[in-house]
Amino acid sequence: MAVTFRGGIYVEEHKNTRKYQIERMPAPAKVRILLSQHIGAPCKPVVVVGNNVGQGQKIGDIENGFGCPVHASVSGRIVDITEKHIEIENDYENRIFPDIKPFEKRLPDTSFDEIVKIIREAGIAGLGGATFPTYAKLESAAGKVKHLFINCAECEPLVTVNHRLLLENPAAVINGTKILMKALGIRQSEIAVTDNKIDAVNKLETLTADSDLIKVRVLRTKYPQGDETQVVYALTGREVPAGKLPIDVECVVFNAETCAVVFNAFSKGMPLIERMVTVDGDCIKTPKNVMVPLGVSYQDLIDFCGGFKREPKKIINGGPMMGTAQLDLNAPVTKGTLAILAFSAKVAKEYGQPPACIRCGRCVESCPKRLMPLYLGMFAYAGKIDMCEKYDIMSCCECGACSYVCPGNLQLVHYIKEAKFKIREVKAENE
């Protein structure tokens, strides 16, 4: 029986690429590796212009504090370094950096500190979109959690890369899960998959049938089921308190692709230098699921998918519900790039001057956080930051369910995001 959470909405899935196998994109002549790809401080370059680098070589790191290193996704020569990026000219030799080697110890003999160090040095961050450094999540969860959940809800419309991962390389997800279990000292974990991916559920159940370590759980297909707090509620019935994390209710959640990358770091020694991206939308000539070297431009990725078949009105990095509009197609793919979607004016949802709220209550019914989006939007639009805080605006996960169901097309999430930004600004000034 599929489990779920209170609230949420049902959206048109448009999973057009669910049957398209992941294609590997050859790296172009140049890649630009951003020095800030995670929650935390930006990296400092550890190379200089003119250096020759190998694939997987560390090129930027955090000296002190919270963050992740970044690595070369191609072999070649460093041709430009700025405060924001490092540009590498591809030599097309695919030379692996000599220090890239598989981890040789058996997992039962591996310590928590060793696992954390490998994950940290591999630059692994949450690949579901949040880009929270994985090593830091492990450190904060150690000794505090009893439940480990692997999230493959993938509830955003159009995006299908995690679905394809479970079909094409489920063993990597399972083995990565075992590494995280070892680190946290947890004897059983659960992989959560929505019921629109029954083929993936069946494959996972077959592979885990002889083991008590990993259990496959089925979630009802609903948005935003992929939010980690909703995963926790659906599987345990525990609500994560406002302002808290799953760790505060003895749970921790990792994305399925993150698990696969963790396994890759141990089995091959390769850091996070590529990720899977869904490229879709009515303007894309040949929609695909693509394994993309980090640093590839959006334009190069779109060209790999045949280019545009019509003029796009809107380009989105991420899913259509929570993604961000992009103005520059020269921007590079990063660890947080889940999808690139291109929509024509006919398909893109356009907002004009919003009408007055009709108090229908649909946004309240759909809110998975049990907030009052109509009031949050109204106070945010009016600049009443104190009232926004009173109505617990910081608990909003910005899923977009309220905007989606609003019959007046109110830009609720847009207003809420702006108000949250102002609140953070004020707090930073007062610290």
Coordinates of C-alpha atoms in Angstrom, one line a residue:
M1 CA 0.0 0.0 0.0
A2 CA 1.3 3.4 -1.0
V3 CA 1.8 5.9 1.9
T4 CA 1.7 9.7 1.7
F5 CA 1.4 12.9 3.7
R6 CA -1.3 15.5 4.4
G7 CA -1.9 18.2 1.8
G8 CA 0.0 18.4 -1.5
I9 CA -1.4 18.4 -5.0
Y10 CA -1.7 16.3 -8.1
V11 CA 0.1 17.8 -11.1
E12 CA 0.4 16.7 -14.7
E13 CA 3.5 14.6 -14.7
H14 CA 4.6 14.9 -18.3
K15 CA 7.3 12.3 -17.7
N16 CA 8.1 12.3 -21.4
T17 CA 11.7 10.9 -21.0
R18 CA 10.9 8.1 -18.6
K19 CA 11.7 5.5 -21.2
Y20 CA 14.8 7.2 -22.6
Q21 CA 18.0 5.6 -21.4
I22 CA 20.8 7.9 -20.0
E23 CA 23.1 9.0 -22.8
R24 CA 26.7 10.1 -22.0
M25 CA 27.6 13.5 -23.4
P26 CA 31.1 14.0 -24.7
A27 CA 32.8 17.0 -23.1
P28 CA 33.1 20.1 -25.3
A29 CA 36.3 22.1 -26.1
K30 CA 36.0 24.0 -22.8
V31 CA 34.3 23.6 -19.4
R32 CA 33.8 26.2 -16.7
I33 CA 33.8 24.8 -13.2
L34 CA 32.0 27.1 -10.7
L35 CA 33.8 27.6 -7.4
S36 CA 30.5 27.8 -5.5
Q37 CA 28.3 24.8 -6.2
H38 CA 27.1 23.9 -2.7
I39 CA 25.5 25.3 0.4
G40 CA 28.5 26.8 2.2
A41 CA 31.5 28.9 1.4
P42 CA 32.9 29.1 -2.2
C43 CA 36.1 27.3 -3.0
K44 CA 39.5 28.9 -3.5
P45 CA 41.5 27.7 -6.5
V46 CA 44.4 25.3 -5.8
V47 CA 45.7 25.5 -9.4
V48 CA 47.0 28.4 -11.5
V49 CA 46.6 29.3 -15.2
G50 CA 48.8 27.1 -17.3
N51 CA 48.6 24.0 -15.1
N52 CA 47.7 20.8 -16.8
V53 CA 45.1 18.8 -14.9
G54 CA 43.8 15.3 -15.0
Q55 CA 40.2 14.2 -14.9
G56 CA 39.1 14.1 -11.2
Q57 CA 41.9 16.3 -10.0
K58 CA 41.0 18.7 -7.2
I59 CA 41.1 22.3 -8.5
G60 CA 39.3 24.2 -5.8
D61 CA 38.9 23.7 -2.0
I62 CA 37.6 25.2 1.2
E63 CA 40.5 26.2 3.5
N64 CA 38.4 26.4 6.6
G65 CA 34.7 26.0 7.3
F66 CA 31.7 24.5 5.7
G67 CA 31.7 23.5 2.0
C68 CA 33.0 21.0 -0.6
P69 CA 35.9 20.9 -3.0
V70 CA 35.5 20.9 -6.8
H71 CA 37.3 18.9 -9.4
A72 CA 38.2 18.9 -13.1
S73 CA 35.6 17.1 -15.2
V74 CA 38.0 16.9 -18.1
S75 CA 41.7 16.6 -18.6
G76 CA 43.4 19.6 -20.1
R77 CA 44.9 23.0 -19.4
I78 CA 43.7 25.7 -17.0
V79 CA 43.1 28.8 -19.2
D80 CA 41.2 31.1 -17.0
I81 CA 40.6 31.7 -13.2
T82 CA 38.2 34.2 -11.8
E83 CA 36.5 34.7 -8.4
K84 CA 33.6 32.6 -9.6
H85 CA 35.0 29.9 -11.9
I86 CA 38.0 27.9 -13.3
E87 CA 38.0 27.3 -17.1
I88 CA 39.7 24.2 -18.5
E89 CA 40.6 23.7 -22.2
N90 CA 39.8 20.1 -23.0
D91 CA 42.7 18.1 -24.4
Y92 CA 40.3 15.2 -25.3
E93 CA 42.8 12.7 -23.9
N94 CA 40.5 11.8 -20.9
R95 CA 43.5 11.4 -18.7
I96 CA 42.6 10.3 -15.2
F97 CA 44.4 12.0 -12.4
P98 CA 47.0 9.5 -11.0
D99 CA 45.7 9.8 -7.4
I100 CA 42.3 8.5 -8.5
K101 CA 42.2 5.0 -7.0
P102 CA 39.5 2.7 -5.6
F103 CA 39.2 2.5 -1.8
E104 CA 40.8 -0.8 -0.9
K105 CA 39.5 -1.6 2.6
R106 CA 36.5 -3.8 3.1
L107 CA 33.4 -1.9 4.2
P108 CA 33.1 -3.7 7.6
D109 CA 36.7 -2.6 8.4
T110 CA 36.1 1.1 7.4
S111 CA 35.7 3.7 10.1
F112 CA 33.2 6.6 10.2
D113 CA 36.0 9.1 9.8
E114 CA 37.3 7.3 6.7
I115 CA 33.9 7.3 5.1
V116 CA 33.4 11.0 5.9
K117 CA 36.8 11.9 4.6
I118 CA 36.3 10.1 1.3
I119 CA 32.9 11.7 0.7
R120 CA 34.2 15.1 1.6
E121 CA 37.2 14.8 -0.7
A122 CA 35.0 13.6 -3.5
G123 CA 33.0 16.9 -3.3
I124 CA 29.7 15.1 -2.9
A125 CA 26.6 17.2 -2.2
G126 CA 22.9 16.4 -2.2
L127 CA 22.0 15.8 -5.9
G128 CA 18.2 16.3 -5.4
G129 CA 18.7 20.0 -5.7
A130 CA 19.6 21.2 -2.2
T131 CA 23.4 20.7 -2.7
F132 CA 23.9 20.3 1.1
P133 CA 27.4 18.7 1.6
T134 CA 26.9 15.0 2.2
Y135 CA 29.8 14.7 4.6
A136 CA 28.3 17.4 6.8
K137 CA 24.9 15.7 6.8
L138 CA 26.6 12.5 8.0
E139 CA 28.5 14.3 10.7
S140 CA 25.4 16.0 12.0
A141 CA 23.4 12.8 12.0
A142 CA 26.0 10.5 13.6
G143 CA 24.6 9.0 16.8
K144 CA 21.4 10.9 16.5
V145 CA 19.3 8.9 13.9
K146 CA 17.6 5.6 13.8
H147 CA 16.1 5.8 10.4
L148 CA 17.8 6.2 7.0
F149 CA 15.6 6.9 4.0
I150 CA 16.7 7.0 0.3
N151 CA 14.5 9.5 -1.5
C152 CA 13.4 8.6 -5.1
A153 CA 10.1 10.3 -5.1
E154 CA 11.2 12.6 -8.0
C155 CA 7.9 14.4 -7.9
E156 CA 8.7 17.4 -10.1
P157 CA 7.0 17.2 -13.5
L158 CA 9.2 16.2 -16.5
V159 CA 12.3 15.2 -14.5
T160 CA 13.1 11.4 -14.8
V161 CA 16.8 11.0 -14.1
N162 CA 16.4 9.2 -10.8
H163 CA 13.8 6.9 -12.3
R164 CA 16.3 6.0 -15.1
L165 CA 19.0 5.5 -12.5
L166 CA 17.0 3.0 -10.6
L167 CA 16.3 1.1 -13.8
E168 CA 19.8 1.2 -15.3
N169 CA 22.1 1.1 -12.3
P170 CA 20.1 0.2 -9.1
A171 CA 23.1 -1.7 -7.7
A172 CA 25.0 1.6 -7.3
V173 CA 22.1 3.1 -5.3
I174 CA 21.9 0.0 -3.1
N175 CA 25.7 -0.2 -2.5
G176 CA 25.9 3.5 -1.8
T177 CA 23.1 3.1 0.7
K178 CA 25.1 0.3 2.5
I179 CA 28.0 2.7 2.8
L180 CA 25.8 5.4 4.5
M181 CA 24.3 2.7 6.7
K182 CA 27.8 1.7 7.8
A183 CA 28.8 5.3 8.6
L184 CA 25.6 5.9 10.7
G185 CA 25.6 2.5 12.4
I186 CA 22.1 1.7 11.1
R187 CA 21.1 -1.9 10.5
Q188 CA 18.2 -1.3 8.2
S189 CA 17.2 1.4 5.7
E190 CA 14.4 2.1 3.3
I191 CA 14.4 3.2 -0.3
A192 CA 11.2 5.3 -1.0
V193 CA 9.9 5.2 -4.5
T194 CA 6.6 6.7 -5.8
D195 CA 3.9 4.4 -7.3
N196 CA 4.4 5.9 -10.8
K197 CA 7.7 4.0 -10.9
I198 CA 6.5 0.4 -10.3
D199 CA 9.0 -0.9 -12.8
A200 CA 11.8 0.5 -10.6
V201 CA 10.1 -0.8 -7.4
N202 CA 10.0 -4.3 -8.9
K203 CA 13.7 -4.2 -9.8
L204 CA 14.7 -2.9 -6.4
E205 CA 12.6 -5.5 -4.6
T206 CA 14.2 -8.3 -6.7
L207 CA 17.7 -7.1 -5.8
T208 CA 17.0 -6.7 -2.1
A209 CA 14.8 -9.8 -1.7
D210 CA 17.6 -11.8 0.0
S211 CA 18.6 -9.1 2.4
D212 CA 17.1 -7.7 5.6
L213 CA 19.2 -4.6 5.3
I214 CA 17.2 -2.6 2.8
K215 CA 13.5 -2.4 2.4
V216 CA 11.6 -0.8 -0.5
R217 CA 8.7 1.4 0.4
V218 CA 6.1 2.8 -2.1
L219 CA 4.9 6.4 -1.8
R220 CA 1.8 7.7 -3.4
T221 CA 2.5 9.9 -6.4
K222 CA 1.8 13.4 -5.2
Y223 CA 3.5 16.8 -5.1
P224 CA 5.7 17.7 -3.2
Q225 CA 6.3 14.1 -2.0
G226 CA 10.0 14.5 -2.7
D227 CA 10.5 17.1 0.1
E228 CA 12.5 15.2 2.7
T229 CA 10.1 16.2 5.6
Q230 CA 7.2 14.8 3.6
V231 CA 9.1 11.6 3.0
V232 CA 9.7 11.3 6.8
Y233 CA 6.0 11.9 7.6
A234 CA 4.8 9.4 5.0
L235 CA 7.1 6.7 6.2
T236 CA 7.0 7.2 10.0
G237 CA 4.1 9.5 10.8
R238 CA 6.5 11.9 12.5
E239 CA 6.2 15.6 11.7
V240 CA 9.4 17.6 11.5
P241 CA 8.8 20.7 13.7
A242 CA 9.0 24.1 12.1
G243 CA 12.6 25.3 11.8
K244 CA 13.9 21.8 12.5
L245 CA 15.4 19.0 10.4
P246 CA 14.6 15.3 10.0
I247 CA 17.6 14.6 12.3
D248 CA 15.5 16.2 15.1
V249 CA 13.0 13.3 14.7
E250 CA 15.8 10.7 14.5
C251 CA 15.7 10.4 10.7
V252 CA 18.0 11.3 7.8
V253 CA 17.2 11.4 4.1
F254 CA 19.6 11.1 1.1
N255 CA 18.8 11.3 -2.6
A256 CA 19.1 8.2 -4.7
E257 CA 21.7 9.7 -7.1
T258 CA 23.7 10.9 -4.2
C259 CA 24.0 7.3 -3.0
A260 CA 25.2 6.2 -6.5
V261 CA 27.9 8.9 -6.5
V262 CA 29.0 7.8 -3.0
F263 CA 29.4 4.3 -4.2
N264 CA 31.4 5.6 -7.3
A265 CA 33.8 7.4 -5.0
F266 CA 34.5 4.2 -3.1
S267 CA 34.5 1.7 -6.0
K268 CA 36.4 3.8 -8.5
G269 CA 37.9 6.6 -6.4
M270 CA 36.3 9.2 -8.8
P271 CA 35.0 12.4 -7.3
L272 CA 31.8 14.1 -8.3
I273 CA 32.6 15.4 -11.8
E274 CA 29.4 14.6 -13.7
R275 CA 25.7 14.3 -13.0
M276 CA 22.5 13.2 -14.7
V277 CA 20.3 15.9 -16.2
T278 CA 16.9 15.7 -17.9
V279 CA 16.6 18.0 -20.9
D280 CA 13.0 18.5 -22.0
G281 CA 10.3 21.0 -22.9
D282 CA 8.3 21.7 -26.0
C283 CA 11.2 23.7 -27.5
I284 CA 13.8 20.9 -27.3
K285 CA 14.2 19.0 -30.5
T286 CA 15.2 15.7 -28.9
P287 CA 14.5 15.4 -25.2
K288 CA 16.9 13.2 -23.4
N289 CA 18.3 12.0 -20.0
V290 CA 22.0 12.9 -20.2
M291 CA 25.1 12.2 -18.1
V292 CA 26.8 15.5 -18.3
P293 CA 30.4 16.6 -17.3
L294 CA 30.2 19.4 -14.8
G295 CA 31.0 22.8 -16.4
V296 CA 29.4 22.1 -19.7
S297 CA 27.3 25.2 -20.8
Y298 CA 23.5 25.0 -21.0
Q299 CA 23.9 25.8 -24.7
D300 CA 26.3 22.9 -25.3
L301 CA 23.9 20.5 -23.5
I302 CA 20.9 21.8 -25.5
D303 CA 22.9 21.4 -28.7
F304 CA 23.6 17.8 -27.8
C305 CA 19.8 17.3 -27.6
G306 CA 19.4 18.7 -31.2
G307 CA 19.0 22.3 -30.3
F308 CA 15.7 24.3 -30.2
K309 CA 12.9 23.4 -32.6
R310 CA 11.2 26.7 -31.7
E311 CA 12.0 29.9 -29.9
P312 CA 12.0 29.4 -26.2
K313 CA 10.2 31.9 -24.0
K314 CA 11.5 30.5 -20.7
I315 CA 14.5 28.3 -19.8
I316 CA 14.4 26.7 -16.4
N317 CA 17.2 25.1 -14.4
G318 CA 15.5 22.4 -12.4
G319 CA 11.9 21.3 -12.3
P320 CA 9.0 23.5 -13.4
M321 CA 7.7 23.8 -9.9
M322 CA 10.8 24.8 -8.0
G323 CA 13.4 25.5 -10.7
T324 CA 14.8 28.9 -11.5
A325 CA 14.5 30.8 -14.7
Q326 CA 17.8 31.2 -16.6
L327 CA 18.8 34.2 -18.8
D328 CA 22.3 33.1 -19.8
L329 CA 22.7 29.9 -21.9
N330 CA 26.5 30.1 -21.4
A331 CA 26.0 29.3 -17.7
P332 CA 27.5 26.0 -16.7
V333 CA 26.0 22.8 -15.4
T334 CA 26.7 22.4 -11.7
K335 CA 26.1 19.8 -9.1
G336 CA 22.7 21.3 -8.5
T337 CA 21.5 21.1 -12.1
L338 CA 18.7 18.5 -12.0
A339 CA 17.1 19.5 -15.4
I340 CA 17.2 22.0 -18.2
L341 CA 13.7 22.7 -19.5
A342 CA 12.8 25.0 -22.4
F343 CA 9.3 26.2 -22.9
S344 CA 7.6 28.3 -25.6
A345 CA 5.4 31.2 -24.8
K346 CA 2.4 28.9 -25.3
V347 CA 3.5 26.5 -22.7
A348 CA 5.3 28.7 -20.2
K349 CA 3.0 29.9 -17.4
E350 CA 2.8 33.6 -17.7
Y351 CA 1.8 35.9 -14.8
G352 CA 0.4 39.4 -15.3
Q353 CA -0.8 41.7 -12.5
P354 CA -2.5 39.3 -10.1
P355 CA -6.2 39.8 -9.2
A356 CA -7.4 40.0 -5.7
C357 CA -7.4 36.7 -3.8
I358 CA -10.8 35.2 -3.8
R359 CA -10.3 33.3 -0.5
C360 CA -11.0 29.9 -2.1
G361 CA -8.7 28.2 0.4
R362 CA -7.1 25.9 -2.2
C363 CA -3.6 27.1 -1.3
V364 CA -4.2 26.2 2.4
E365 CA -5.5 22.7 1.5
S366 CA -2.5 22.0 -0.7
C367 CA 0.2 23.3 1.6
P368 CA 2.3 20.4 2.9
K369 CA 3.6 22.5 5.7
R370 CA 0.1 23.5 7.0
L371 CA 0.7 27.2 6.5
M372 CA -1.6 29.9 5.2
P373 CA -0.1 30.8 1.8
L374 CA -2.8 33.4 1.0
Y375 CA -1.8 35.5 4.1
L376 CA 1.9 34.9 3.6
G377 CA 1.6 36.1 0.0
M378 CA -0.5 39.1 1.0
F379 CA 1.9 40.2 3.8
A380 CA 4.9 39.6 1.7
Y381 CA 3.5 41.6 -1.2
A382 CA 2.7 44.5 1.2
G383 CA 6.2 44.3 2.7
K384 CA 4.9 43.5 6.2
I385 CA 7.9 41.3 7.2
D386 CA 6.9 41.2 10.9
M387 CA 3.6 39.6 10.0
C388 CA 5.3 37.2 7.6
E389 CA 7.4 36.0 10.5
K390 CA 4.3 35.8 12.8
Y391 CA 2.7 33.5 10.2
D392 CA 5.9 31.3 10.1
I393 CA 7.0 32.1 6.6
M394 CA 10.5 30.6 7.2
S395 CA 8.8 27.1 7.4
C396 CA 7.7 27.4 3.8
C397 CA 9.6 24.9 1.6
E398 CA 8.9 26.9 -1.6
C399 CA 7.4 23.9 -3.3
G400 CA 5.0 26.0 -5.4
A401 CA 1.9 23.9 -4.7
C402 CA 0.0 27.0 -3.6
S403 CA 0.8 28.9 -6.8
Y404 CA 0.0 25.9 -9.0
V405 CA -3.6 25.6 -7.6
C406 CA -4.4 29.3 -7.3
P407 CA -7.2 30.1 -9.8
G408 CA -6.1 33.7 -9.9
N409 CA -2.5 32.9 -10.8
L410 CA -1.2 34.7 -7.7
Q411 CA 2.6 34.7 -7.5
L412 CA 2.6 33.4 -4.0
V413 CA 5.9 31.6 -4.0
H414 CA 7.6 34.6 -5.7
Y415 CA 6.4 36.9 -3.0
I416 CA 7.3 34.5 -0.2
K417 CA 10.8 34.0 -1.6
E418 CA 11.4 37.7 -1.7
A419 CA 10.2 38.1 1.9
K420 CA 12.4 35.3 3.2
F421 CA 15.4 36.9 1.5
K422 CA 14.6 40.2 3.2
I423 CA 14.3 38.5 6.6
R424 CA 17.7 36.8 6.2
E425 CA 19.2 40.1 5.1
V426 CA 17.9 41.9 8.2
K427 CA 19.1 39.0 10.5
A428 CA 22.6 39.1 8.9
E429 CA 22.9 42.9 9.4
N430 CA 22.0 42.5 13.1
E431 CA 24.5 39.7 13.8

